[in-house]
Coordinates of C-alpha atoms and ligand atoms in Angstrom, one line a residue:
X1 CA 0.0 0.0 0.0
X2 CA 1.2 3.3 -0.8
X3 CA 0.3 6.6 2.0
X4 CA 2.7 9.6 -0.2
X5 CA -0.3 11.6 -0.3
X6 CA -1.8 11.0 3.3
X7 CA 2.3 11.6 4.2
X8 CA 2.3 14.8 2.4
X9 CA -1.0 15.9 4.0
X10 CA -0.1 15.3 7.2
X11 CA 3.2 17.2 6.6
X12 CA 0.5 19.9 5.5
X13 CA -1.4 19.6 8.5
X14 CA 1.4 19.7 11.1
X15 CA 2.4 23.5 10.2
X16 CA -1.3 24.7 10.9
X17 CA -2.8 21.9 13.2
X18 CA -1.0 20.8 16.3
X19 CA 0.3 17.8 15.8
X20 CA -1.4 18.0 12.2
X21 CA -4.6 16.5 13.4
X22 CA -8.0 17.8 15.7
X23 CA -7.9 14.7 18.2
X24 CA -4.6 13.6 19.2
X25 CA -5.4 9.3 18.4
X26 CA -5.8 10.1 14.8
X27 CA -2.3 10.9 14.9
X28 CA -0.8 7.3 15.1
X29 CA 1.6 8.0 18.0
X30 CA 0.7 5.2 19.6
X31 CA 1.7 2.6 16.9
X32 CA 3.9 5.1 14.4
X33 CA 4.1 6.3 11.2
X34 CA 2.1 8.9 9.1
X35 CA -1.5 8.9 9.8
X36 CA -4.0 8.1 7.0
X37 CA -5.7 10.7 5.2
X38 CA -9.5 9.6 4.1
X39 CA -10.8 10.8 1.0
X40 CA -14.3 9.5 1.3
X41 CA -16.3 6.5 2.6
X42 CA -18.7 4.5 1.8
X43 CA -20.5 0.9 3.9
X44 CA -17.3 -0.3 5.5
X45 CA -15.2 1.2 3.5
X46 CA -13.0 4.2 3.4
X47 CA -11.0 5.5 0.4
X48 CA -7.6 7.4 1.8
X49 CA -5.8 9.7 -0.3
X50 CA -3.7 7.9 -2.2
X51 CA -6.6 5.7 -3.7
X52 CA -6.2 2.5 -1.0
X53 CA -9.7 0.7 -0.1
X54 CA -9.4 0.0 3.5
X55 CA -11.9 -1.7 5.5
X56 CA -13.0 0.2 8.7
X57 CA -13.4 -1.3 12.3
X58 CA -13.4 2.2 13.8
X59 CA -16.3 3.5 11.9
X60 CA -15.2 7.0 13.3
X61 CA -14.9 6.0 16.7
X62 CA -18.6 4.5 16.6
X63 CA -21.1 6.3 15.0
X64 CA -21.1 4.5 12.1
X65 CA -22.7 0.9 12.6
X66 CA -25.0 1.4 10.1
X67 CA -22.0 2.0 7.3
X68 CA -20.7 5.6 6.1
X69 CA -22.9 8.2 4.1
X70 CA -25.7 5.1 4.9
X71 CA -28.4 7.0 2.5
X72 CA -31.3 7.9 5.1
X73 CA -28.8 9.7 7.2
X74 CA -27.0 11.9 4.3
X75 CA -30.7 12.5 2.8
X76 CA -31.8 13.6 5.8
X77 CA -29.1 16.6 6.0
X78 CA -29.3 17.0 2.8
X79 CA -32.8 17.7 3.1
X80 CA -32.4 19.8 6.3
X81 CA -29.4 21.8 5.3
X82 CA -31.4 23.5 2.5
X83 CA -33.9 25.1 5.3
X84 CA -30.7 26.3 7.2
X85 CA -28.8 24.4 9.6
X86 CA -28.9 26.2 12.9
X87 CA -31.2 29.0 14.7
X88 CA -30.6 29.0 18.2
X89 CA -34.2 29.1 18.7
X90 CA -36.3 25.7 19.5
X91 CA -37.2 23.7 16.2
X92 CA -39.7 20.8 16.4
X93 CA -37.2 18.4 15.4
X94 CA -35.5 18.3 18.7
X95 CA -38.8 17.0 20.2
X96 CA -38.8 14.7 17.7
X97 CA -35.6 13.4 18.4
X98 CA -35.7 13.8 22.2
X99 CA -39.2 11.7 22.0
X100 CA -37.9 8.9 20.3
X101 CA -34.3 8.4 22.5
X102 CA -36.7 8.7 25.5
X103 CA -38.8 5.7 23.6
X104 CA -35.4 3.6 23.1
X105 CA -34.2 4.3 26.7
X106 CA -35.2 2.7 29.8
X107 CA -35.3 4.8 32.8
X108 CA -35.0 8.2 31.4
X109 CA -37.6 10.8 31.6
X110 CA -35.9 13.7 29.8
X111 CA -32.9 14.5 27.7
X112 CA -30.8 17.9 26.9
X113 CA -28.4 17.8 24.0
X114 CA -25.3 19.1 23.3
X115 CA -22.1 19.1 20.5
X116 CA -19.9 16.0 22.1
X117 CA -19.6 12.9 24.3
X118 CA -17.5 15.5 26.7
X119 CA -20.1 17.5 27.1
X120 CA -22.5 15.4 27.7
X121 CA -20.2 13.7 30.4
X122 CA -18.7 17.0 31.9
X123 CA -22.6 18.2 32.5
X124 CA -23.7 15.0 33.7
X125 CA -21.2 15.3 36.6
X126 CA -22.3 19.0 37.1
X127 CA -25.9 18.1 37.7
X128 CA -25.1 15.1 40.0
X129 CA -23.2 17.3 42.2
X130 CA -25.9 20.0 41.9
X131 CA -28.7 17.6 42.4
X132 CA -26.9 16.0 45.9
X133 CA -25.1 19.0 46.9
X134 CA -21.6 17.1 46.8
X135 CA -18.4 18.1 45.0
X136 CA -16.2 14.6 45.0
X137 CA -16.4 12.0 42.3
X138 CA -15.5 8.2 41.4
X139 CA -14.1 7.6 38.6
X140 CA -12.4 4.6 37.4
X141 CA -8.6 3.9 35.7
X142 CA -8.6 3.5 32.4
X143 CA -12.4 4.8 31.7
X144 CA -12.2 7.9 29.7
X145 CA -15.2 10.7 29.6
X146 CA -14.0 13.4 27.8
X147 CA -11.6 15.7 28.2
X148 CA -13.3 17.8 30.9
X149 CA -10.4 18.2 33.7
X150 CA -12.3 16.4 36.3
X151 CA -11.5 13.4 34.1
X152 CA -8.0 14.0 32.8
X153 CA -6.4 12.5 36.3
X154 CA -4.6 9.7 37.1
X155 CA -4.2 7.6 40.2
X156 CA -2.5 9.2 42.8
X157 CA 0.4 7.6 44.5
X158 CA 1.0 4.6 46.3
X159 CA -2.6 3.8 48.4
X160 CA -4.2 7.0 47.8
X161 CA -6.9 7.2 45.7
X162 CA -7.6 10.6 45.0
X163 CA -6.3 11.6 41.6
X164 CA -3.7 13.6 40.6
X165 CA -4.0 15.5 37.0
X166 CA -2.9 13.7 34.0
X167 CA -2.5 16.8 32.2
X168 CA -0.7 20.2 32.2
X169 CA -3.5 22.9 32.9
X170 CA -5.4 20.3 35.4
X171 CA -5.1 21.9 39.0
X172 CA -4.7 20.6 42.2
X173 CA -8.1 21.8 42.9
X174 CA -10.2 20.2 40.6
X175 CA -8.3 16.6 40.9
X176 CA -8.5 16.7 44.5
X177 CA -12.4 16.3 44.1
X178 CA -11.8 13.0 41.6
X179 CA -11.3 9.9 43.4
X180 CA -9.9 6.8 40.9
X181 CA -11.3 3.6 41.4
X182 CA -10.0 0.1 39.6
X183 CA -12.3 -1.2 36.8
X184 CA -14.6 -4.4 38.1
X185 CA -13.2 -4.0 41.4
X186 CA -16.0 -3.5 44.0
X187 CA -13.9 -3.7 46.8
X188 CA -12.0 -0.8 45.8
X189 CA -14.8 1.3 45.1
X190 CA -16.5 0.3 48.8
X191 CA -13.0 1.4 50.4
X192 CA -13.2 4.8 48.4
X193 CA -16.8 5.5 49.6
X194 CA -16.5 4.8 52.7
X195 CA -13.1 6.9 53.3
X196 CA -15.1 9.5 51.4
X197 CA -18.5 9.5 53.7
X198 CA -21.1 12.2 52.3
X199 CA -19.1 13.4 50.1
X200 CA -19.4 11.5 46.6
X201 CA -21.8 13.3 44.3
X202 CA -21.3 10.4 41.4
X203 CA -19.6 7.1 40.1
X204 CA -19.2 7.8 36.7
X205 CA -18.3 4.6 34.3
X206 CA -18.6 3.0 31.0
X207 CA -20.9 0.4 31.7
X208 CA -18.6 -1.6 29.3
X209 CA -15.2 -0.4 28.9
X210 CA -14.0 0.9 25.7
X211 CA -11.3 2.8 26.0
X212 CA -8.9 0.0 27.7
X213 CA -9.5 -1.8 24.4
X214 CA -13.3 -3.5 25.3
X215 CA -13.9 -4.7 28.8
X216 CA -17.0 -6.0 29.7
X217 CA -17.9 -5.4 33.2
X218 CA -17.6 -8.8 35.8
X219 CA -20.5 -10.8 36.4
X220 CA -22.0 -8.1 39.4
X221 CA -19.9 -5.3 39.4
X222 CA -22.6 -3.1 37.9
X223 CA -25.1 -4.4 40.2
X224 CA -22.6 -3.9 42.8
X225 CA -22.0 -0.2 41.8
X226 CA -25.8 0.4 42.0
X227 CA -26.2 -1.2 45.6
X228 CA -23.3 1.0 47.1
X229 CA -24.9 4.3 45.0
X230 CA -28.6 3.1 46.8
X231 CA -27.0 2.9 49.7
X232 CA -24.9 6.2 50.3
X233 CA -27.2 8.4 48.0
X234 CA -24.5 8.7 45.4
X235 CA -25.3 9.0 41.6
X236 CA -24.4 6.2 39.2
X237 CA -23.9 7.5 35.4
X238 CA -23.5 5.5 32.7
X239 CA -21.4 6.7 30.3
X240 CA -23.1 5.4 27.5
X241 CA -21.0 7.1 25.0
X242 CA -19.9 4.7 23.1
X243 CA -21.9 2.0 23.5
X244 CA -26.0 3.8 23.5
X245 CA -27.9 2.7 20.8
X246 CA -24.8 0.0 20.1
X247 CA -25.2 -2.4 22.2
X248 CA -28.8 -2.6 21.8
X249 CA -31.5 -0.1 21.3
X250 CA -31.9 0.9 25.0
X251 CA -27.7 0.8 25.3
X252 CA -26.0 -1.2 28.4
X253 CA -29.6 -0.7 30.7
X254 CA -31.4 -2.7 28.5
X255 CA -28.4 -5.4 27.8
X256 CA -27.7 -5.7 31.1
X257 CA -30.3 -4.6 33.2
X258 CA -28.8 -2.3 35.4
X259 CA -30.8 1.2 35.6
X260 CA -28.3 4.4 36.1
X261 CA -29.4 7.3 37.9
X262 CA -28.0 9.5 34.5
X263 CA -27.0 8.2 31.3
X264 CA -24.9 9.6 28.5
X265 CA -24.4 9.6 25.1
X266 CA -22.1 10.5 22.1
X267 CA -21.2 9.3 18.4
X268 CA -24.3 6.8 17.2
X269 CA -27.2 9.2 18.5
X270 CA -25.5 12.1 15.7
X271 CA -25.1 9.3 13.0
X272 CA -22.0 11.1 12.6
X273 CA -22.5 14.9 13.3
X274 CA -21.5 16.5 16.6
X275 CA -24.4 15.5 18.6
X276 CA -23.7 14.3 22.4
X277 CA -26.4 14.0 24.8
X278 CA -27.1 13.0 28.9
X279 CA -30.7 12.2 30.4
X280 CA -32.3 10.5 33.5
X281 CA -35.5 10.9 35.1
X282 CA -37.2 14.2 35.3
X283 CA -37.0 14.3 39.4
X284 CA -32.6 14.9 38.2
X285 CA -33.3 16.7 35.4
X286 CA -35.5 19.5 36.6
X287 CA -32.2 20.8 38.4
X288 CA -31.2 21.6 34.9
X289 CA -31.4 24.9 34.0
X290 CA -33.4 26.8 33.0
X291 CA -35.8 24.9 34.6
X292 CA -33.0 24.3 37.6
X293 CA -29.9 26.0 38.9
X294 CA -27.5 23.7 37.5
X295 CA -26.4 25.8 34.6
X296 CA -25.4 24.5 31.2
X297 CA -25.5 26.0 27.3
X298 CA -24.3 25.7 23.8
X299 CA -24.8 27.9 20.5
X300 CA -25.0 24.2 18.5
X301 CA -27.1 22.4 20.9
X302 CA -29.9 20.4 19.6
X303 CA -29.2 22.3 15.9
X304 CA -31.6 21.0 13.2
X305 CA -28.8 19.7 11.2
X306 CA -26.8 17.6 13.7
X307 CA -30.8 16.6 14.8
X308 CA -31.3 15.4 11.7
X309 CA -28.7 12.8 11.6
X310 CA -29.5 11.8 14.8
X311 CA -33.1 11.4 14.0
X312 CA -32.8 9.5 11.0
X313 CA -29.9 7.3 12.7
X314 CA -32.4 6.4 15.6
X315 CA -35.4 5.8 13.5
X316 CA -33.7 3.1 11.4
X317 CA -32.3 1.1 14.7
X318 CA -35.8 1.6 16.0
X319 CA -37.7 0.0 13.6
X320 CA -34.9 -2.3 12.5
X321 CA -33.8 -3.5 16.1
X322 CA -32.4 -7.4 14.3
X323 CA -29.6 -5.5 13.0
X324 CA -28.2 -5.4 17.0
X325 CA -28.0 -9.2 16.5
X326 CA -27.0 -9.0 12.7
X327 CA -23.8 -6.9 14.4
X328 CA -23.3 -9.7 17.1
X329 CA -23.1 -12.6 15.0
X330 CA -20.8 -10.9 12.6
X331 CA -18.5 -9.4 15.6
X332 CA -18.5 -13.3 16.9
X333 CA -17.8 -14.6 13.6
X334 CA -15.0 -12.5 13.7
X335 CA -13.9 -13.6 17.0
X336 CA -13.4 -17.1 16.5
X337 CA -12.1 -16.4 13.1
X338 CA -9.2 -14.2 14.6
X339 CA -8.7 -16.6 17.3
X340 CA -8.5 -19.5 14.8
X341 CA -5.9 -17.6 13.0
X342 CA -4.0 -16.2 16.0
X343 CA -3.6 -19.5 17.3
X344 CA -2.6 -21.0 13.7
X345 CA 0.2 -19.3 14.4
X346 CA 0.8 -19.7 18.1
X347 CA 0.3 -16.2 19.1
X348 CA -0.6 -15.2 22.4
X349 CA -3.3 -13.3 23.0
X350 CA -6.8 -12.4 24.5
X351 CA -10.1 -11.1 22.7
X352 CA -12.6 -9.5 24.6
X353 CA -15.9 -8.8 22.8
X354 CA -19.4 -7.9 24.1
X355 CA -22.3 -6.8 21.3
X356 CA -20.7 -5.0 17.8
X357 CA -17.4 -4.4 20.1
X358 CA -14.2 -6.1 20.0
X359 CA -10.8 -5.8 21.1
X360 CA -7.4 -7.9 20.7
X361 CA -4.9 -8.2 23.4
X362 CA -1.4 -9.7 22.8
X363 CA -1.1 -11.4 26.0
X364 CA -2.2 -14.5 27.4
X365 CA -4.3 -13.6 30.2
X366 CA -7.7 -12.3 30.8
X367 CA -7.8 -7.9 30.2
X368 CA -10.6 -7.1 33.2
X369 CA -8.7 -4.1 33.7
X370 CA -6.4 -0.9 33.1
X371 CA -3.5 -2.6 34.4
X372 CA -4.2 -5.9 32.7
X373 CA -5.3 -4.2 29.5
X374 CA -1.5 -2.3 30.0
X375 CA 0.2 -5.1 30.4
X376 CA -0.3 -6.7 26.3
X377 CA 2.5 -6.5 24.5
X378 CA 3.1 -3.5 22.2
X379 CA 5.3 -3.9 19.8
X380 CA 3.3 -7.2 19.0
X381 CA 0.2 -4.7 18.6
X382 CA 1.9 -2.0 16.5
X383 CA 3.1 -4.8 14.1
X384 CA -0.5 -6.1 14.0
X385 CA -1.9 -3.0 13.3
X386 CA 0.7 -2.1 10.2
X387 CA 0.6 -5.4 8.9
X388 CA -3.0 -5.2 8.7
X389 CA -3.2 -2.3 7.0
X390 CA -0.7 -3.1 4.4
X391 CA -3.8 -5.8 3.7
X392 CA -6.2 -3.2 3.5
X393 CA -7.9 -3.4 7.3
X394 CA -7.7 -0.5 9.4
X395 CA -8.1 -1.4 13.4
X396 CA -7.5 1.2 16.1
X397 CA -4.6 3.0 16.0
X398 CA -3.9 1.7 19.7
X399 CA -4.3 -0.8 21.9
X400 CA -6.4 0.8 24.3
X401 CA -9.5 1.6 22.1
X402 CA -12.2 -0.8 21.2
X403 CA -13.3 -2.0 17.6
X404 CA -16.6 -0.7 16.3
X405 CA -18.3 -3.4 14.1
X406 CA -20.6 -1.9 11.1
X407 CA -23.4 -3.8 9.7
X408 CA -22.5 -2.8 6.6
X409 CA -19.8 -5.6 6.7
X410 CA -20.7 -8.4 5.0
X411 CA -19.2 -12.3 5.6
X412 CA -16.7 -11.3 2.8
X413 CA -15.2 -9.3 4.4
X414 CA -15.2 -10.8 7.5
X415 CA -12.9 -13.7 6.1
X416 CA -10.8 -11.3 4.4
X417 CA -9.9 -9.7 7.7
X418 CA -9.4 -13.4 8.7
X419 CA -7.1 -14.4 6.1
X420 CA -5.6 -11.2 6.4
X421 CA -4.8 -11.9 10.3
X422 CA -3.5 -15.4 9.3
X423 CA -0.9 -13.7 7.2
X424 CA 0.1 -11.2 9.5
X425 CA 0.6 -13.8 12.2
X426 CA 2.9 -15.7 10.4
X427 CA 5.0 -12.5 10.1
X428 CA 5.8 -12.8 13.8
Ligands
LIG1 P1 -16.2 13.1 22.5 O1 -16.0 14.4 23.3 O2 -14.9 12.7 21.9 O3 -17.3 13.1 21.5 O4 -16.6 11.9 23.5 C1 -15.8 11.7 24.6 C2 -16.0 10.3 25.1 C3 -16.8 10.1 26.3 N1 -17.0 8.8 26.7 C4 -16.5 7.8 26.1 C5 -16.8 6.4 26.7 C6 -15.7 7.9 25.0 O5 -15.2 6.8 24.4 C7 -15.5 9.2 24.4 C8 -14.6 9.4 23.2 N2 -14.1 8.2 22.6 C9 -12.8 8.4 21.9 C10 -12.3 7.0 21.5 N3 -11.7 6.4 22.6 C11 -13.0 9.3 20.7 C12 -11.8 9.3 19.8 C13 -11.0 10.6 20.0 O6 -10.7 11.0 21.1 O7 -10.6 11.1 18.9

């Protein structure tokens, strides 16, 4: 495969971007080498700039399980774009969509939108401290929200559990109010309450982990996390960005039957426009202003354009809802397939894989964790991930991020990323 012009593009990029791209994975530091630049897209596949067919498992990071420029999604911007494409006054539309998410959703009364999964996390956080009148929150290692600063922090030292910042410009001040928990450890998070009495607004998680490569939570631990927020009036969010309206229609509630207190959401509900979201029950979300005190705004909230994708997105998983098992048989037919060919070859290595979401781990024992997931072998990964695309397949550029299966894959492809991951494995 040839990248010259995605090379000379990103040499382009770098004197007017930093670090030539708007979100810093895109830029491949994590497995090297010039990013790729995509030209256009189409189903499960994208066309980079040098004229290379690659098939996608990112699908942008999610939003695309129905396939890129999927037809009811680009008509319907099409459409709205020609009768303008934002106000900042209310337009029917965002009933419309608001209506229908409420419909999908168990356990939510009301939902405000916004422009990202950030936002919809950094405001979810700001109403669960309004709404219990405390400031400290749980979060857990290796779960990522955003870049809000009361999530860019890192375990603090040794046994301490409140964070420290994991990022220049994150004060003292606001990690001191972020306490880090380890992933599917209950025990952990029991400690951190109870060292913390009265004062935890939330506990804030991905119901299953996606951003340590995928993580499913252990058998309990969301129950678990709901019993302790019962118990000590504490808030549970889901952060459903990644995986509402993914893992089924009603997202990680309905899958797994665990009700949050707030849930929220990101990439699928905008069918790939800048739409994020967060909603609960109406006894949370009357806090919100301007019904509430709890203050939060945006120019782009709820515009008719970004509504539009979202609404046509969300009416074709409603009233298709066999395509969430069409994506689950095709993400476990991929499984076994790269299993089949890992082990072919004698590599070691663990899959995790829950719904249309997938990940692959180069070492041999199970990834429940940020320290487990940290602990697969990179180099192993970064030669998986070049050697895959030279064969046309483009994975996550890391191995902390999760795969995003599209139905627009068909069994053809399916084996040719299997064959393909037969031939890389025999490169090792
Ligand atoms: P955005 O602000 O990027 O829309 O959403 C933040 C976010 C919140 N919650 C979860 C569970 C998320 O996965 C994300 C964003 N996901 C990353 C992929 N790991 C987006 C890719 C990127 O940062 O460019």
């Amino acid at each position: 495969m040839i990248y010259q012009r995605s090379s000379a593009l990103f040499a382009a990029a770098q004197k007017v971007i930093p670090g030539g791209v708007n979100s810093p994975v895109r830029a491949f530091n994590a497995v090297g080498g010039d990013p790729i630049f995509v030209k256009e897209a189409k189903g499960a596949y994208l066309y980079d700039e040098d004229g290379n067919r690659l098939i996608d498992y990112i699908n942008s990071w999610g939003p695309m399980i129905l396939g890129h420029a999927y037809s009811p999604v680009v008509n319907a911007v099409i459409e709205k774009a020609k009768k303008g494409t934002s106000f900042g006054m209310p337009t029917e539309i965002e009933t419309e969509i608001a209506e229908l998410a409420v419909s999908m959703v168990p356990n939510i009364d009301k939902i405000r939108f916004v422009n990202s999964g950030t936002e919809a996390c950094m405001s979810a956080v700001r109403l669960a401290r309004g709404y219990t009148k405390k400031d400290k929150i749980i979060k857990f290692a290796g779960c990522y929200h955003g870049h809000s600063d009361s999530f860019l922090i890192q375990a603090g030292s040794g046994a301490v559990t409140f964070g420290s910042p994991n990022s220049p410009g994150v004060t003292q001040g606001t990690a001191k109010d972020t306490l880090l928990a380890n992933y599917n450890n209950l025990e952990h998070v029991a400690r951190i309450v109870h060292s913390n009495k009265n004062e935890i607004a939330c506990i804030i998680v991905e119901p299953v982990a996606g951003n340590m490569g995928c993580i499913p939570p252990a058998k309990g631990f969301l129950e678990g996390l709901r019993s302790i927020c019962d118990q000590h009036h504490i808030l549970l969010i889901f952060d459903e960005v990644m995986t509402g309206f993914r893992l089924a229609k009603g997202g990680v509630q309905e899958l797994l039957g665990v009700h949050a207190d707030i849930v929220t959401f990101g990439k699928v509900i905008g069918g790939g426009l800048p739409v994020g979201a967060f909603a609960a029950k109406k006894e949370i979300m009357k806090y919100l202003a301007p019904e509430g005190p709890v203050y939060q705004a945006g120019t782009l909230s709820g515009n008719p354009l970004a509504m539009a994708a979202g609404l046509a997105m969300l009416t074709e998983l409603n009233k298709n809802p066999e395509v969430f098992t069409s994506l689950t048989q095709k993400t476990e037919y991929l499984h076994k397939g790269i299993q089949k060919a890992l082990e072919n070859h004698d590599v070691e290595h663990t899959i995790n894989r829950i719904g249309s979401m997938i990940s692959v781990h180069f070492d041999k024992d199970p990834v429940i964790d940020f320290d487990s997931a940290a602990k697969g072998n990179n180099d192993t990964f970064k030669k998986f991930f070049h050697g895959m695309l030279e064969h046309g397949i483009y994975i996550a550029p890391s191995a902390f991020e999760s795969w995003f299966i599209t139905d627009a894959l068909t069994y053809d492809d399916l084996d040719e990323t299997i064959a393909a991951v037969g031939k890389v494995a025999a490169t090792f």
